[in-house]
Amino acid sequence: MPSNDSLTNQVIKKVKKDIQVNNIAPDQIITENQLCNELNISRTPVREALIHLTSDGILKKVPRKGYAVQKIDTKTKLDTYTLFSTLESLAATLAVDHLTEDDLMKMREYIDRINIALKYKNCSDYYFLNDKFHNVYINKCDNEPLIKMIRELEASPINRSYVGSCSERLLSAFSECNDDHHLLVELFEKKDIAGINEFHRKHWETKHVDMI
């Protein structure tokens, strides 16, 4: 049976991910009972997770109601994207000499699977597969401190993609991002370091500020 600590971490990860993909909106109330029922676990790890998330400034206590997400201002989000861009660009350039043909094939597979997810308007799969795509080269950068920094940034409640209801506009933005992925694979094949750095600068430009 999992310990309370591991269950607490599961709850923390779930809440953060739900915030990232807009499953929990900024004005939405979440409660202990709700999470206990969703995860089929006892109150203790849920309560500990909510306390932890509140102390980290991710949630705020709403008297007699439960908890709500702390709003994050646009500048903080854009500053975080600048960090993502810088760190992922560095990871990509370090990974160039470590990526195999199998790795590049896996990246192409994720591109195809993302296209299928978008065709069927499955935004949840998009977020999952987009992370998988980027993790192929992040995990091959051969720099554990850098990987740790990226993982810590990913663990924040700020998503590294656009969020919102799965509208045609959001799907179109996702499609643009996935089109970019083809170019990145080509740049890896050519071992084009300058091109990879420029790619990440442009890929992380926020074209739709209202969807972050």
Short mmCIF file of N, CA and C in Angstrom, two decimals, residues 26-89:
data_model
loop_
_atom_site.label_atom_id
_atom_site.label_comp_id
_atom_site.label_asym_id
_atom_site.label_seq_id
_atom_site.Cartn_x
_atom_site.Cartn_y
_atom_site.Cartn_z
N PRO A 26 -9.05 29.36 -12.53
CA PRO A 26 -8.63 30.22 -11.41
C PRO A 26 -9.72 30.51 -10.39
N ASP A 27 -10.97 30.57 -10.81
CA ASP A 27 -12.05 30.91 -9.88
C ASP A 27 -12.81 29.68 -9.37
N GLN A 28 -12.31 28.49 -9.70
CA GLN A 28 -13.01 27.26 -9.33
C GLN A 28 -12.61 26.81 -7.93
N ILE A 29 -13.60 26.43 -7.13
CA ILE A 29 -13.34 25.93 -5.78
C ILE A 29 -13.07 24.43 -5.84
N ILE A 30 -12.00 24.01 -5.17
CA ILE A 30 -11.74 22.57 -5.01
C ILE A 30 -11.75 22.25 -3.53
N THR A 31 -12.19 21.05 -3.19
CA THR A 31 -12.34 20.66 -1.79
C THR A 31 -11.64 19.34 -1.52
N GLU A 32 -11.45 19.08 -0.22
CA GLU A 32 -10.88 17.80 0.18
C GLU A 32 -11.75 16.65 -0.31
N ASN A 33 -13.06 16.77 -0.09
CA ASN A 33 -13.98 15.70 -0.49
C ASN A 33 -13.88 15.40 -1.98
N GLN A 34 -13.82 16.45 -2.77
CA GLN A 34 -13.74 16.29 -4.22
C GLN A 34 -12.52 15.47 -4.62
N LEU A 35 -11.35 15.82 -4.07
CA LEU A 35 -10.12 15.12 -4.42
C LEU A 35 -10.11 13.70 -3.86
N CYS A 36 -10.65 13.53 -2.66
CA CYS A 36 -10.73 12.18 -2.08
C CYS A 36 -11.56 11.26 -2.97
N ASN A 37 -12.68 11.78 -3.45
CA ASN A 37 -13.56 10.98 -4.30
C ASN A 37 -12.93 10.70 -5.67
N GLU A 38 -12.29 11.71 -6.23
CA GLU A 38 -11.67 11.55 -7.55
C GLU A 38 -10.54 10.52 -7.52
N LEU A 39 -9.74 10.56 -6.46
CA LEU A 39 -8.56 9.71 -6.38
C LEU A 39 -8.77 8.46 -5.54
N ASN A 40 -9.94 8.39 -4.87
CA ASN A 40 -10.27 7.24 -4.04
C ASN A 40 -9.21 7.00 -2.96
N ILE A 41 -8.86 8.07 -2.27
CA ILE A 41 -7.90 7.97 -1.17
C ILE A 41 -8.45 8.70 0.05
N SER A 42 -7.77 8.51 1.17
CA SER A 42 -8.24 9.08 2.44
C SER A 42 -7.95 10.58 2.51
N ARG A 43 -8.48 11.20 3.55
CA ARG A 43 -8.35 12.65 3.70
C ARG A 43 -6.92 13.11 4.02
N THR A 44 -6.17 12.30 4.78
CA THR A 44 -4.87 12.77 5.28
C THR A 44 -3.92 13.20 4.16
N PRO A 45 -3.64 12.36 3.16
CA PRO A 45 -2.73 12.82 2.10
C PRO A 45 -3.29 13.98 1.29
N VAL A 46 -4.62 14.02 1.12
CA VAL A 46 -5.23 15.13 0.39
C VAL A 46 -5.06 16.43 1.17
N ARG A 47 -5.32 16.36 2.47
CA ARG A 47 -5.18 17.56 3.31
C ARG A 47 -3.72 18.04 3.29
N GLU A 48 -2.77 17.10 3.40
CA GLU A 48 -1.36 17.47 3.40
C GLU A 48 -0.96 18.10 2.06
N ALA A 49 -1.52 17.56 0.98
CA ALA A 49 -1.21 18.12 -0.35
C ALA A 49 -1.75 19.54 -0.48
N LEU A 50 -2.96 19.76 -0.01
CA LEU A 50 -3.56 21.09 -0.11
C LEU A 50 -2.80 22.10 0.74
N ILE A 51 -2.35 21.67 1.92
CA ILE A 51 -1.53 22.55 2.77
C ILE A 51 -0.22 22.90 2.05
N HIS A 52 0.40 21.89 1.45
CA HIS A 52 1.66 22.09 0.73
C HIS A 52 1.47 23.06 -0.44
N LEU A 53 0.42 22.85 -1.22
CA LEU A 53 0.15 23.70 -2.38
C LEU A 53 -0.17 25.14 -1.96
N THR A 54 -0.80 25.28 -0.80
CA THR A 54 -1.11 26.61 -0.29
C THR A 54 0.17 27.32 0.18
N SER A 55 1.04 26.58 0.87
CA SER A 55 2.29 27.18 1.35
C SER A 55 3.20 27.56 0.20
N ASP A 56 3.08 26.84 -0.94
CA ASP A 56 3.88 27.17 -2.12
C ASP A 56 3.27 28.30 -2.95
N GLY A 57 2.10 28.80 -2.51
CA GLY A 57 1.48 29.91 -3.22
C GLY A 57 0.73 29.52 -4.47
N ILE A 58 0.47 28.22 -4.64
CA ILE A 58 -0.25 27.75 -5.82
C ILE A 58 -1.76 27.82 -5.59
N LEU A 59 -2.18 27.49 -4.36
CA LEU A 59 -3.58 27.58 -3.98
C LEU A 59 -3.74 28.62 -2.88
N LYS A 60 -4.97 29.07 -2.68
CA LYS A 60 -5.29 29.93 -1.55
C LYS A 60 -6.51 29.36 -0.85
N LYS A 61 -6.55 29.51 0.47
CA LYS A 61 -7.68 29.00 1.26
C LYS A 61 -8.84 29.96 1.13
N VAL A 62 -10.01 29.41 0.84
CA VAL A 62 -11.24 30.20 0.77
C VAL A 62 -12.11 29.79 1.95
N PRO A 63 -12.26 30.65 2.97
CA PRO A 63 -12.99 30.28 4.18
C PRO A 63 -14.37 29.69 3.90
N ARG A 64 -14.66 28.57 4.57
CA ARG A 64 -15.95 27.88 4.51
C ARG A 64 -16.29 27.31 3.13
N LYS A 65 -15.33 27.36 2.22
CA LYS A 65 -15.61 26.81 0.88
C LYS A 65 -14.61 25.75 0.46
N GLY A 66 -13.34 26.06 0.58
CA GLY A 66 -12.31 25.13 0.14
C GLY A 66 -11.06 25.87 -0.29
N TYR A 67 -10.60 25.56 -1.49
CA TYR A 67 -9.37 26.17 -2.01
C TYR A 67 -9.61 26.65 -3.44
N ALA A 68 -8.84 27.66 -3.83
CA ALA A 68 -8.90 28.16 -5.20
C ALA A 68 -7.48 28.42 -5.69
N VAL A 69 -7.32 28.47 -6.98
CA VAL A 69 -6.00 28.69 -7.58
C VAL A 69 -5.60 30.15 -7.46
N GLN A 70 -4.37 30.38 -7.02
CA GLN A 70 -3.83 31.74 -7.02
C GLN A 70 -3.63 32.19 -8.46
N LYS A 71 -4.12 33.36 -8.79
CA LYS A 71 -3.95 33.86 -10.15
C LYS A 71 -2.49 34.25 -10.39
N ILE A 72 -2.00 33.93 -11.57
CA ILE A 72 -0.62 34.26 -11.95
C ILE A 72 -0.68 35.34 -13.02
N ASP A 73 0.04 36.43 -12.79
CA ASP A 73 -0.04 37.55 -13.74
C ASP A 73 0.68 37.21 -15.05
N THR A 74 0.31 37.92 -16.09
CA THR A 74 0.83 37.64 -17.43
C THR A 74 2.34 37.78 -17.50
N LYS A 75 2.91 38.78 -16.84
CA LYS A 75 4.36 38.97 -16.90
C LYS A 75 5.09 37.77 -16.33
N THR A 76 4.59 37.22 -15.22
CA THR A 76 5.22 36.04 -14.63
C THR A 76 5.19 34.87 -15.60
N LYS A 77 4.06 34.70 -16.28
CA LYS A 77 3.96 33.62 -17.27
C LYS A 77 4.95 33.82 -18.41
N LEU A 78 5.01 35.05 -18.93
CA LEU A 78 5.93 35.32 -20.04
C LEU A 78 7.38 35.17 -19.61
N ASP A 79 7.69 35.59 -18.39
CA ASP A 79 9.05 35.41 -17.87
C ASP A 79 9.39 33.93 -17.75
N THR A 80 8.41 33.12 -17.35
CA THR A 80 8.62 31.68 -17.24
C THR A 80 8.87 31.07 -18.61
N TYR A 81 8.15 31.54 -19.62
CA TYR A 81 8.36 31.03 -20.98
C TYR A 81 9.75 31.37 -21.49
N THR A 82 10.26 32.54 -21.09
CA THR A 82 11.63 32.89 -21.47
C THR A 82 12.62 31.90 -20.87
N LEU A 83 12.37 31.50 -19.63
CA LEU A 83 13.22 30.49 -18.99
C LEU A 83 13.12 29.15 -19.71
N PHE A 84 11.89 28.73 -20.00
CA PHE A 84 11.69 27.49 -20.74
C PHE A 84 12.48 27.52 -22.05
N SER A 85 12.34 28.61 -22.78
CA SER A 85 13.02 28.75 -24.07
C SER A 85 14.53 28.61 -23.93
N THR A 86 15.09 29.30 -22.94
CA THR A 86 16.54 29.28 -22.73
C THR A 86 17.03 27.90 -22.33
N LEU A 87 16.34 27.28 -21.37
CA LEU A 87 16.77 25.98 -20.86
C LEU A 87 16.58 24.88 -21.89
N GLU A 88 15.44 24.89 -22.58
CA GLU A 88 15.20 23.86 -23.59
C GLU A 88 16.14 24.02 -24.78
N SER A 89 16.46 25.25 -25.14
CA SER A 89 17.41 25.49 -26.22
C SER A 89 18.78 24.92 -25.86
#
